[in-house]
GROMACS .gro file of C-alpha atoms in nm:
model
  400
    1UNK     CA    1  -1.671   0.814   1.406
    2UNK     CA    2  -1.637   0.543   1.667
    3UNK     CA    3  -1.296   0.379   1.660
    4UNK     CA    4  -1.096   0.688   1.559
    5UNK     CA    5  -0.864   0.822   1.831
    6UNK     CA    6  -0.861   1.192   1.906
    7UNK     CA    7  -0.545   1.398   1.878
    8UNK     CA    8  -0.501   1.382   2.254
    9UNK     CA    9  -0.489   1.003   2.240
   10UNK     CA   10  -0.208   0.973   1.985
   11UNK     CA   11   0.081   0.941   2.228
   12UNK     CA   12   0.411   1.114   2.293
   13UNK     CA   13   0.602   1.279   2.009
   14UNK     CA   14   0.941   1.137   1.920
   15UNK     CA   15   1.207   1.229   1.662
   16UNK     CA   16   1.167   1.065   1.323
   17UNK     CA   17   1.431   0.820   1.204
   18UNK     CA   18   1.458   1.013   0.877
   19UNK     CA   19   1.483   1.357   1.035
   20UNK     CA   20   1.706   1.571   0.812
   21UNK     CA   21   1.617   1.380   0.492
   22UNK     CA   22   1.444   1.598   0.232
   23UNK     CA   23   1.225   1.432  -0.031
   24UNK     CA   24   1.093   1.616  -0.337
   25UNK     CA   25   0.780   1.425  -0.435
   26UNK     CA   26   0.659   1.482  -0.791
   27UNK     CA   27   0.416   1.190  -0.771
   28UNK     CA   28   0.046   1.191  -0.849
   29UNK     CA   29  -0.233   0.941  -0.787
   30UNK     CA   30  -0.095   0.655  -0.567
   31UNK     CA   31   0.240   0.491  -0.641
   32UNK     CA   32   0.469   0.791  -0.592
   33UNK     CA   33   0.256   0.958  -0.322
   34UNK     CA   34   0.247   0.639  -0.114
   35UNK     CA   35   0.626   0.603  -0.126
   36UNK     CA   36   0.660   0.967  -0.021
   37UNK     CA   37   0.407   0.926   0.259
   38UNK     CA   38   0.590   0.623   0.395
   39UNK     CA   39   0.914   0.824   0.407
   40UNK     CA   40   0.725   1.107   0.575
   41UNK     CA   41   0.584   0.866   0.833
   42UNK     CA   42   0.944   0.800   0.937
   43UNK     CA   43   1.028   1.168   0.972
   44UNK     CA   44   1.148   1.282   0.629
   45UNK     CA   45   1.062   1.634   0.514
   46UNK     CA   46   0.848   1.552   0.209
   47UNK     CA   47   0.777   1.841  -0.027
   48UNK     CA   48   0.496   1.754  -0.267
   49UNK     CA   49   0.533   1.950  -0.592
   50UNK     CA   50   0.194   1.982  -0.760
   51UNK     CA   51   0.086   2.129  -1.095
   52UNK     CA   52  -0.154   2.425  -1.108
   53UNK     CA   53  -0.484   2.300  -0.966
   54UNK     CA   54  -0.305   2.035  -0.761
   55UNK     CA   55  -0.265   1.659  -0.790
   56UNK     CA   56  -0.564   1.539  -0.997
   57UNK     CA   57  -0.625   1.272  -0.732
   58UNK     CA   58  -0.736   1.548  -0.495
   59UNK     CA   59  -1.065   1.573  -0.681
   60UNK     CA   60  -1.201   1.219  -0.664
   61UNK     CA   61  -1.496   1.353  -0.462
   62UNK     CA   62  -1.526   1.685  -0.646
   63UNK     CA   63  -1.330   1.886  -0.387
   64UNK     CA   64  -0.957   1.960  -0.361
   65UNK     CA   65  -0.929   1.754  -0.040
   66UNK     CA   66  -1.090   1.424  -0.128
   67UNK     CA   67  -1.057   1.112   0.089
   68UNK     CA   68  -0.854   0.910  -0.161
   69UNK     CA   69  -0.599   1.190  -0.183
   70UNK     CA   70  -0.593   1.216   0.196
   71UNK     CA   71  -0.513   0.845   0.227
   72UNK     CA   72  -0.180   0.883   0.043
   73UNK     CA   73  -0.052   1.231   0.124
   74UNK     CA   74  -0.013   1.290   0.496
   75UNK     CA   75   0.316   1.417   0.637
   76UNK     CA   76   0.389   1.641   0.337
   77UNK     CA   77   0.423   2.005   0.249
   78UNK     CA   78   0.265   2.120  -0.077
   79UNK     CA   79   0.395   2.370  -0.331
   80UNK     CA   80   0.241   2.453  -0.667
   81UNK     CA   81   0.479   2.488  -0.961
   82UNK     CA   82   0.393   2.515  -1.330
   83UNK     CA   83   0.674   2.327  -1.501
   84UNK     CA   84   0.572   2.474  -1.835
   85UNK     CA   85   0.712   2.805  -1.706
   86UNK     CA   86   1.086   2.869  -1.707
   87UNK     CA   87   1.091   3.042  -1.369
   88UNK     CA   88   0.903   2.755  -1.201
   89UNK     CA   89   1.135   2.497  -1.358
   90UNK     CA   90   1.427   2.697  -1.217
   91UNK     CA   91   1.259   2.694  -0.877
   92UNK     CA   92   1.219   2.316  -0.893
   93UNK     CA   93   1.580   2.264  -0.999
   94UNK     CA   94   1.700   2.479  -0.709
   95UNK     CA   95   1.481   2.277  -0.474
   96UNK     CA   96   1.621   1.949  -0.611
   97UNK     CA   97   1.973   2.072  -0.541
   98UNK     CA   98   1.883   2.078  -0.169
   99UNK     CA   99   1.712   1.737  -0.171
  100UNK     CA  100   1.821   1.390  -0.069
  101UNK     CA  101   1.553   1.211  -0.274
  102UNK     CA  102   1.361   1.295  -0.591
  103UNK     CA  103   1.056   1.079  -0.645
  104UNK     CA  104   0.836   1.074  -0.958
  105UNK     CA  105   0.588   0.849  -1.134
  106UNK     CA  106   0.583   1.003  -1.480
  107UNK     CA  107   0.605   0.805  -1.802
  108UNK     CA  108   0.960   0.752  -1.936
  109UNK     CA  109   1.121   1.065  -2.076
  110UNK     CA  110   0.883   1.320  -1.924
  111UNK     CA  111   1.126   1.461  -1.667
  112UNK     CA  112   1.396   1.507  -1.931
  113UNK     CA  113   1.161   1.747  -2.112
  114UNK     CA  114   1.162   1.982  -1.812
  115UNK     CA  115   1.536   1.973  -1.755
  116UNK     CA  116   1.541   1.686  -1.506
  117UNK     CA  117   1.718   1.421  -1.713
  118UNK     CA  118   1.911   1.173  -1.494
  119UNK     CA  119   2.256   1.299  -1.598
  120UNK     CA  120   2.159   1.661  -1.532
  121UNK     CA  121   2.023   1.569  -1.189
  122UNK     CA  122   2.344   1.384  -1.106
  123UNK     CA  123   2.552   1.680  -1.220
  124UNK     CA  124   2.355   1.922  -1.005
  125UNK     CA  125   2.334   1.698  -0.699
  126UNK     CA  126   2.568   1.395  -0.697
  127UNK     CA  127   2.424   1.279  -0.363
  128UNK     CA  128   2.066   1.271  -0.492
  129UNK     CA  129   1.873   0.943  -0.481
  130UNK     CA  130   1.647   0.951  -0.787
  131UNK     CA  131   1.352   0.711  -0.786
  132UNK     CA  132   1.141   0.689  -1.099
  133UNK     CA  133   0.822   0.481  -1.097
  134UNK     CA  134   0.668   0.381  -1.430
  135UNK     CA  135   0.391   0.152  -1.542
  136UNK     CA  136   0.587  -0.079  -1.769
  137UNK     CA  137   0.954   0.013  -1.731
  138UNK     CA  138   1.177   0.199  -1.973
  139UNK     CA  139   1.194  -0.067  -2.242
  140UNK     CA  140   0.953  -0.288  -2.433
  141UNK     CA  141   0.648  -0.227  -2.654
  142UNK     CA  142   0.424  -0.097  -2.374
  143UNK     CA  143   0.667   0.156  -2.223
  144UNK     CA  144   0.471   0.463  -2.342
  145UNK     CA  145   0.127   0.339  -2.241
  146UNK     CA  146  -0.060   0.482  -1.942
  147UNK     CA  147  -0.088   0.242  -1.650
  148UNK     CA  148  -0.310   0.227  -1.344
  149UNK     CA  149  -0.379  -0.031  -1.077
  150UNK     CA  150  -0.628  -0.238  -1.278
  151UNK     CA  151  -0.393  -0.253  -1.577
  152UNK     CA  152  -0.100  -0.371  -1.365
  153UNK     CA  153  -0.315  -0.629  -1.186
  154UNK     CA  154  -0.428  -0.764  -1.522
  155UNK     CA  155  -0.088  -0.782  -1.693
  156UNK     CA  156   0.102  -0.915  -1.389
  157UNK     CA  157  -0.130  -1.212  -1.332
  158UNK     CA  158  -0.280  -1.088  -1.005
  159UNK     CA  159  -0.625  -1.036  -1.158
  160UNK     CA  160  -0.611  -1.376  -1.326
  161UNK     CA  161  -0.571  -1.536  -0.984
  162UNK     CA  162  -0.885  -1.367  -0.849
  163UNK     CA  163  -1.136  -1.311  -1.126
  164UNK     CA  164  -1.400  -1.569  -1.214
  165UNK     CA  165  -1.335  -1.633  -1.586
  166UNK     CA  166  -1.705  -1.709  -1.641
  167UNK     CA  167  -1.812  -1.377  -1.485
  168UNK     CA  168  -1.515  -1.140  -1.516
  169UNK     CA  169  -1.573  -0.841  -1.289
  170UNK     CA  170  -1.323  -0.596  -1.142
  171UNK     CA  171  -1.341  -0.576  -0.764
  172UNK     CA  172  -1.145  -0.533  -0.444
  173UNK     CA  173  -0.890  -0.286  -0.306
  174UNK     CA  174  -0.587  -0.123  -0.464
  175UNK     CA  175  -0.306  -0.378  -0.488
  176UNK     CA  176  -0.057  -0.302  -0.765
  177UNK     CA  177  -0.039   0.071  -0.692
  178UNK     CA  178   0.025   0.012  -0.322
  179UNK     CA  179   0.278  -0.265  -0.376
  180UNK     CA  180   0.474  -0.054  -0.623
  181UNK     CA  181   0.489   0.239  -0.380
  182UNK     CA  182   0.616   0.005  -0.108
  183UNK     CA  183   0.889  -0.139  -0.331
  184UNK     CA  184   0.993   0.215  -0.425
  185UNK     CA  185   1.021   0.314  -0.057
  186UNK     CA  186   1.223  -0.002   0.014
  187UNK     CA  187   1.466   0.083  -0.266
  188UNK     CA  188   1.501   0.446  -0.155
  189UNK     CA  189   1.585   0.346   0.201
  190UNK     CA  190   1.853   0.105   0.077
  191UNK     CA  191   2.005   0.375  -0.145
  192UNK     CA  192   2.013   0.621   0.146
  193UNK     CA  193   2.196   0.366   0.361
  194UNK     CA  194   2.448   0.303   0.082
  195UNK     CA  195   2.497   0.677   0.034
  196UNK     CA  196   2.594   0.698   0.400
  197UNK     CA  197   2.894   0.479   0.313
  198UNK     CA  198   2.983   0.610  -0.032
  199UNK     CA  199   2.853   0.967  -0.042
  200UNK     CA  200   2.705   0.900  -0.388
  201UNK     CA  201   2.343   0.890  -0.495
  202UNK     CA  202   2.172   0.635  -0.716
  203UNK     CA  203   1.909   0.628  -0.991
  204UNK     CA  204   1.636   0.379  -0.903
  205UNK     CA  205   1.365   0.251  -1.137
  206UNK     CA  206   1.057   0.062  -1.023
  207UNK     CA  207   0.774  -0.039  -1.253
  208UNK     CA  208   0.424  -0.152  -1.164
  209UNK     CA  209   0.428  -0.475  -1.363
  210UNK     CA  210   0.743  -0.622  -1.211
  211UNK     CA  211   0.650  -0.500  -0.862
  212UNK     CA  212   0.314  -0.675  -0.896
  213UNK     CA  213   0.475  -0.995  -1.019
  214UNK     CA  214   0.726  -0.984  -0.734
  215UNK     CA  215   0.435  -0.954  -0.492
  216UNK     CA  216   0.305  -1.302  -0.590
  217UNK     CA  217   0.627  -1.509  -0.605
  218UNK     CA  218   0.453  -1.819  -0.467
  219UNK     CA  219   0.210  -1.824  -0.760
  220UNK     CA  220   0.493  -1.818  -1.014
  221UNK     CA  221   0.702  -2.070  -0.820
  222UNK     CA  222   0.414  -2.316  -0.789
  223UNK     CA  223   0.319  -2.277  -1.154
  224UNK     CA  224   0.677  -2.349  -1.262
  225UNK     CA  225   0.707  -2.649  -1.030
  226UNK     CA  226   0.372  -2.805  -1.119
  227UNK     CA  227   0.349  -2.714  -1.486
  228UNK     CA  228  -0.018  -2.625  -1.424
  229UNK     CA  229  -0.192  -2.294  -1.466
  230UNK     CA  230  -0.303  -2.171  -1.120
  231UNK     CA  231  -0.651  -2.029  -1.074
  232UNK     CA  232  -0.837  -1.837  -0.804
  233UNK     CA  233  -0.860  -2.147  -0.583
  234UNK     CA  234  -0.499  -2.267  -0.615
  235UNK     CA  235  -0.352  -2.072  -0.325
  236UNK     CA  236  -0.648  -2.111  -0.090
  237UNK     CA  237  -0.649  -2.486  -0.151
  238UNK     CA  238  -0.282  -2.519  -0.057
  239UNK     CA  239  -0.314  -2.285   0.241
  240UNK     CA  240  -0.648  -2.438   0.342
  241UNK     CA  241  -0.823  -2.102   0.363
  242UNK     CA  242  -1.202  -2.099   0.389
  243UNK     CA  243  -1.489  -1.858   0.440
  244UNK     CA  244  -1.819  -1.988   0.575
  245UNK     CA  245  -2.163  -1.836   0.615
  246UNK     CA  246  -2.298  -1.895   0.964
  247UNK     CA  247  -2.660  -1.940   1.074
  248UNK     CA  248  -2.709  -1.564   1.122
  249UNK     CA  249  -2.579  -1.489   0.772
  250UNK     CA  250  -2.246  -1.354   0.896
  251UNK     CA  251  -1.918  -1.480   0.751
  252UNK     CA  252  -1.628  -1.647   0.932
  253UNK     CA  253  -1.277  -1.707   0.796
  254UNK     CA  254  -1.063  -2.014   0.877
  255UNK     CA  255  -0.699  -2.061   0.770
  256UNK     CA  256  -0.549  -2.399   0.858
  257UNK     CA  257  -0.219  -2.376   0.668
  258UNK     CA  258  -0.020  -2.702   0.651
  259UNK     CA  259  -0.001  -2.805   1.018
  260UNK     CA  260  -0.201  -3.109   1.116
  261UNK     CA  261  -0.274  -2.972   1.463
  262UNK     CA  262  -0.497  -2.701   1.317
  263UNK     CA  263  -0.701  -2.953   1.115
  264UNK     CA  264  -0.732  -3.182   1.415
  265UNK     CA  265  -0.831  -2.892   1.637
  266UNK     CA  266  -1.098  -2.780   1.391
  267UNK     CA  267  -1.273  -3.114   1.350
  268UNK     CA  268  -1.268  -3.163   1.728
  269UNK     CA  269  -1.406  -2.814   1.794
  270UNK     CA  270  -1.695  -2.846   1.549
  271UNK     CA  271  -1.771  -3.204   1.656
  272UNK     CA  272  -1.705  -3.369   1.320
  273UNK     CA  273  -1.496  -3.685   1.383
  274UNK     CA  274  -1.639  -3.831   1.062
  275UNK     CA  275  -1.439  -3.575   0.861
  276UNK     CA  276  -1.118  -3.678   1.037
  277UNK     CA  277  -1.191  -4.039   0.943
  278UNK     CA  278  -1.278  -3.954   0.579
  279UNK     CA  279  -1.004  -4.078   0.343
  280UNK     CA  280  -1.056  -3.775   0.118
  281UNK     CA  281  -0.926  -3.553   0.397
  282UNK     CA  282  -0.670  -3.779   0.562
  283UNK     CA  283  -0.353  -3.577   0.492
  284UNK     CA  284  -0.283  -3.218   0.393
  285UNK     CA  285  -0.229  -3.308   0.026
  286UNK     CA  286  -0.558  -3.499   0.027
  287UNK     CA  287  -0.736  -3.194   0.160
  288UNK     CA  288  -0.570  -2.980  -0.108
  289UNK     CA  289  -0.682  -3.214  -0.387
  290UNK     CA  290  -1.034  -3.231  -0.245
  291UNK     CA  291  -1.060  -2.867  -0.142
  292UNK     CA  292  -1.401  -2.806  -0.302
  293UNK     CA  293  -1.553  -3.112  -0.133
  294UNK     CA  294  -1.404  -3.012   0.203
  295UNK     CA  295  -1.534  -2.658   0.168
  296UNK     CA  296  -1.881  -2.799   0.104
  297UNK     CA  297  -1.870  -3.038   0.401
  298UNK     CA  298  -1.746  -2.772   0.642
  299UNK     CA  299  -1.996  -2.514   0.513
  300UNK     CA  300  -2.284  -2.746   0.606
  301UNK     CA  301  -2.160  -2.765   0.963
  302UNK     CA  302  -2.087  -2.395   1.010
  303UNK     CA  303  -2.435  -2.308   0.882
  304UNK     CA  304  -2.602  -2.451   1.196
  305UNK     CA  305  -2.475  -2.193   1.450
  306UNK     CA  306  -2.446  -1.812   1.454
  307UNK     CA  307  -2.103  -1.658   1.416
  308UNK     CA  308  -2.080  -1.547   1.777
  309UNK     CA  309  -2.117  -1.903   1.899
  310UNK     CA  310  -1.854  -2.030   1.657
  311UNK     CA  311  -1.620  -1.752   1.770
  312UNK     CA  312  -1.663  -1.861   2.131
  313UNK     CA  313  -1.603  -2.226   2.042
  314UNK     CA  314  -1.297  -2.161   1.824
  315UNK     CA  315  -1.163  -1.898   2.063
  316UNK     CA  316  -1.111  -2.174   2.319
  317UNK     CA  317  -0.885  -2.358   2.072
  318UNK     CA  318  -0.568  -2.281   1.875
  319UNK     CA  319  -0.752  -2.288   1.540
  320UNK     CA  320  -0.674  -1.974   1.329
  321UNK     CA  321  -1.004  -1.793   1.266
  322UNK     CA  322  -1.154  -1.444   1.243
  323UNK     CA  323  -1.487  -1.286   1.163
  324UNK     CA  324  -1.513  -1.128   0.818
  325UNK     CA  325  -1.570  -0.764   0.914
  326UNK     CA  326  -1.688  -0.451   0.738
  327UNK     CA  327  -1.455  -0.153   0.768
  328UNK     CA  328  -1.679   0.010   1.029
  329UNK     CA  329  -1.677  -0.310   1.233
  330UNK     CA  330  -1.297  -0.333   1.208
  331UNK     CA  331  -1.260   0.002   1.382
  332UNK     CA  332  -1.452  -0.113   1.690
  333UNK     CA  333  -1.309  -0.464   1.709
  334UNK     CA  334  -1.144  -0.510   2.051
  335UNK     CA  335  -0.809  -0.613   1.899
  336UNK     CA  336  -0.796  -0.306   1.674
  337UNK     CA  337  -0.896  -0.082   1.963
  338UNK     CA  338  -0.621  -0.237   2.176
  339UNK     CA  339  -0.364  -0.166   1.905
  340UNK     CA  340  -0.497   0.191   1.864
  341UNK     CA  341  -0.459   0.152   1.488
  342UNK     CA  342  -0.690   0.436   1.388
  343UNK     CA  343  -0.622   0.802   1.456
  344UNK     CA  344  -0.746   1.146   1.360
  345UNK     CA  345  -0.520   1.413   1.215
  346UNK     CA  346  -0.619   1.779   1.226
  347UNK     CA  347  -0.572   2.038   0.956
  348UNK     CA  348  -0.592   2.400   1.064
  349UNK     CA  349  -0.840   2.485   0.787
  350UNK     CA  350  -1.002   2.155   0.685
  351UNK     CA  351  -1.052   2.005   1.030
  352UNK     CA  352  -1.045   1.636   1.120
  353UNK     CA  353  -0.884   1.383   0.885
  354UNK     CA  354  -0.931   1.013   0.980
  355UNK     CA  355  -0.618   0.805   0.919
  356UNK     CA  356  -0.473   0.461   0.981
  357UNK     CA  357  -0.144   0.471   1.170
  358UNK     CA  358   0.188   0.378   1.015
  359UNK     CA  359   0.205   0.011   1.126
  360UNK     CA  360   0.555   0.039   1.274
  361UNK     CA  361   0.654   0.073   1.638
  362UNK     CA  362   0.992   0.227   1.716
  363UNK     CA  363   1.119   0.129   2.060
  364UNK     CA  364   0.762   0.046   2.154
  365UNK     CA  365   0.609   0.374   2.032
  366UNK     CA  366   0.466   0.502   1.706
  367UNK     CA  367   0.668   0.763   1.512
  368UNK     CA  368   0.380   1.006   1.553
  369UNK     CA  369   0.582   1.327   1.554
  370UNK     CA  370   0.558   1.313   1.173
  371UNK     CA  371   0.183   1.254   1.161
  372UNK     CA  372   0.055   1.568   0.995
  373UNK     CA  373  -0.267   1.613   0.800
  374UNK     CA  374  -0.233   1.619   0.419
  375UNK     CA  375  -0.173   1.969   0.281
  376UNK     CA  376  -0.407   2.186   0.080
  377UNK     CA  377  -0.286   2.280  -0.272
  378UNK     CA  378   0.018   2.507  -0.248
  379UNK     CA  379  -0.020   2.542   0.129
  380UNK     CA  380   0.357   2.572   0.181
  381UNK     CA  381   0.463   2.781  -0.118
  382UNK     CA  382   0.577   3.069   0.102
  383UNK     CA  383   0.735   2.839   0.359
  384UNK     CA  384   0.935   2.636   0.106
  385UNK     CA  385   0.993   2.861  -0.195
  386UNK     CA  386   1.014   3.188  -0.006
  387UNK     CA  387   1.285   3.082   0.236
  388UNK     CA  388   1.606   3.286   0.237
  389UNK     CA  389   1.821   2.997   0.115
  390UNK     CA  390   1.625   2.988  -0.212
  391UNK     CA  391   1.612   3.363  -0.289
  392UNK     CA  392   1.407   3.322  -0.603
  393UNK     CA  393   1.223   3.653  -0.582
  394UNK     CA  394   0.975   3.746  -0.854
  395UNK     CA  395   1.223   3.702  -1.135
  396UNK     CA  396   1.326   3.361  -1.003
  397UNK     CA  397   0.976   3.228  -0.987
  398UNK     CA  398   0.851   3.251  -0.630
  399UNK     CA  399   0.489   3.133  -0.639
  400UNK     CA  400   0.263   3.304  -0.386
   0.00000   0.00000   0.00000
């Protein structure tokens, strides 16, 4: 696919910043797997422990190597363990004793049922950083409920800031799942740094609802300050964000923020001095109060030229703008190509796996030594569980 870099184009390998850190990833679906993948991007050895049949998220396309699974599980080794079996639980406990991080996203109390209660983990491995991700936390009336991205978006207020109340429809990308995984990674990294000073691990808890609320602090702050209930236009009105349909039917985004120079540059570029002289749009707060009217007035003007012409006109100014692109168009945009944001990983059995790079440069280079294609189910059972330092043997539960 155009826009994806070949393996030869990925750059020079470099050591990962988390080389020597072992992560046991018990996560499924997105929140836990994303946190593990982010640690793997930085060089950690991430061992994904899957149930028989593998992470259920593998099968979103009917195979065991579906694209949604691939998006959240690169840079990992996979082992299959049946935690209903004593010998496999023993294998997992032995693996945890060698780990720096244990990551899970089970409901509260599930790990305790398989011998991984927090106190037992601390006894076996005092240096272990335990990170448990839940939907609703470990207290409150909803703690036992199942939670997914749409549930967290709804309960945290994110969905209420986007959905049209007159036509409520679910839409858009994963938000709450991804945000929660990022907060979990952030907490794990802090705990690892602290452990470098103290030698002691920590138990970390991250839940989807609070992570989602923390992701929109401006909405809560503005609601508290104004005493008004924000809606789907509240933020875009304050930030002066717009999307316009151009003469060729293509969409263009403008984001003026609070600086007068961007407003002045826009009305000059589009040849609309009458808008600058309009009392409804005199100051930023006026434009916020009259956002709907301003959107309408600007939309009329953008509708008279195709998007390419507007891009040329605005490109000669300092006005913040961008075309609204489809994913396929993003990959061939000259800025994205210059950044080399897309890459292709290669699995020895499954072939090419398109991926988006970890968006971090380390001393000017990407940490691509850790960029490995997602594993097949149990691909590394022999490598991980059969190593001499585990010595499980048949009685101890080696899974082959």
